[in-house]
Amino acid sequence: MFGLQGTGIGGGIVIGRARVLETSQRDVLRYRLQPDNAEAELERLQSAIETVKAELGELAEHLPADAPAEAHALLDVHAMILDDPALADAAREAIREHLWNAEWAFSAQAGHLAAQFAELEDPYLSERGRDVKQVADRVIRVLSGSRARGAVVAEPAIFVAEDIAPADMLSLRSALGFCIDLGGVTSHTAILARSMNVPAVVGLGSASELIRDDDWLILDGESGVVIVAPDETVLAEYRHRQDAGRLERERLRRLIKVPCVTLDGVRVSLEANIERPEEAAQALEAGADGVGLFRSEFLFLNRRELPGEDEQYEAYRDAVLGMAGRPVTIRTLDVGAEKELSTESGAVAPNPALGRRAIRFCLAAPSVFLTQLRAILRASAHGKVRLLIPMLAHAHEIDQSLQMIEAARSQLRERRQPFDEQVPVGGMVEVPAAALSASLFVKRLDFLSIGTNDLIQYTLAIDRTDHEVAGLYDPFHPAVLRLIALTIRAARKADKPVAVCGEMAGDWAATRLLLGMGLTQFSMHEASLLRVKQEILLSDVSKLAPKVARLLASDDPARVRSLLMRLRSDGI
Ligand code: PEP
Ligand code: MG
């Protein structure tokens, strides 16, 4: 038995077997299938092989007339490797016999074959090992893109990895929990684990090297502790804690129907963040007043072709119908940084978080943007929709977005497709530039939503995915607090709604702080709603406001935290 300490991202305690995802080939997902899924996995492999063959054929056909003869020969060699039974048949056998997923089976066989070639003395033949790897890479890339969301059902397990891209997590629906070496609390990997409703610990350092497949693990998503191969006494202690957690959740459930009003009568709206339309039902059940953030990009990840207008419309409509008349805030595509599209090929930007992300991507790809805008507007025929634009930094980005929205509206009018002409358009405040310009930007918009995850990242220059600097990522840093307060004040002065939808909204230790700044709209993962509601019910905004104004003068985050706790125990 030994323990590891990382950063807990919530979800309670889980006990289960480890499934270690290969570290040396981070991009190759490894998991065991359920026996019923083996046939579908074989078909998936076959279709990927055929796609690569077609790609190679296409490449050969379009080689320029003056291409060297070797280019043709190379493509022929690659096509032959694909046909080689030593590779494809062995991979099929691994799927059937060991129930390995297709990526695992194919990469493992390619690895064997490449190693055999590498041992040959003949320099020409030993080079062929590299060709095998290149062909395998192509097949795995196609396989990763072809994985339909939620279609792959692996054995329930606690997945352990150096890192998992958000896109890959979507195919691990059977996860009981996640232990991840890298990342911080607000990395998208962490956010997705939360939306999958499973405990997770990130920033574990070298868990993926220390933990072996099938080890028993206790994972505590609250304290960030992972215990490997626990003994009976420790197991009994954690089973007891698991039960206590369950009881606490049951107790909080009694608050679902209680109106969310502070002690001094301020009505606060609690909304949910969702990543997939199916989560709307869960949000409604947890008592959410609406969806404050639908991260639409998760419909776009992990696929070879982007979703078309109808597919998107159906997803947005389902979320709207799922919320039964409550508003749904649909954020336009926020891709880039760690949420890379499978369809985007090419070099990785030197600094992706500062690159062509979110609205920058959309304005550079107007047809993708317009398609999404039409789909969102069409969903507004079924209930209350708000449209939210991410990562704004410039006024001209707002103007261009508004023009695109107007273009989408007129296309729908021409097509005589119904939509709500009054859909409010809001902007996310995630970049310090937007916070500092909030009083100007808000004039062009119907509402603001503060994305604290990115606002903290960009204000403090801390990569939210980098565990090396996770300790410096501090929501209570005075610069962050001032930017949040400034934004709330600007929106209130302009009489426009303002929400916080970053992870800070779901952190009950920050609830009083945000209330004291004048916030009355919070959006968070559904699992945090009742805990935050409990804090709100016990707060008094009229007394909090002057105290919080004074806290903003402090440059010591630890002191801010402890003063907030004191306010709590004083019943304010
Ligand atoms: C944020 O940045 O706080 C936010 C809500 O957006 P995301 O976490 O999806 O970047
Ligand atoms: Mg963000």
PDB file of C-alpha atoms and ligand atoms in Angstrom, residues 331 334 357 430 454 464, ligand 2:
ATOM      1  CA  ARG A 331     -21.808  29.327 -25.937  1.00  0.00           C
ATOM      2  CA  ASP A 334     -14.580  27.471 -27.943  1.00  0.00           C
ATOM      3  CA  ARG A 357      -8.916  30.028 -29.964  1.00  0.00           C
ATOM      4  CA  GLU A 430     -12.272  35.722 -19.726  1.00  0.00           C
ATOM      5  CA  ASP A 454      -9.526  31.698 -18.165  1.00  0.00           C
ATOM      6  CA  ARG A 464      -4.457  26.251 -16.327  1.00  0.00           C
TER       7      ARG A 464
HETATM    8 MG    MG B   2     -12.955  29.847 -20.820  1.00  0.00          MG
END
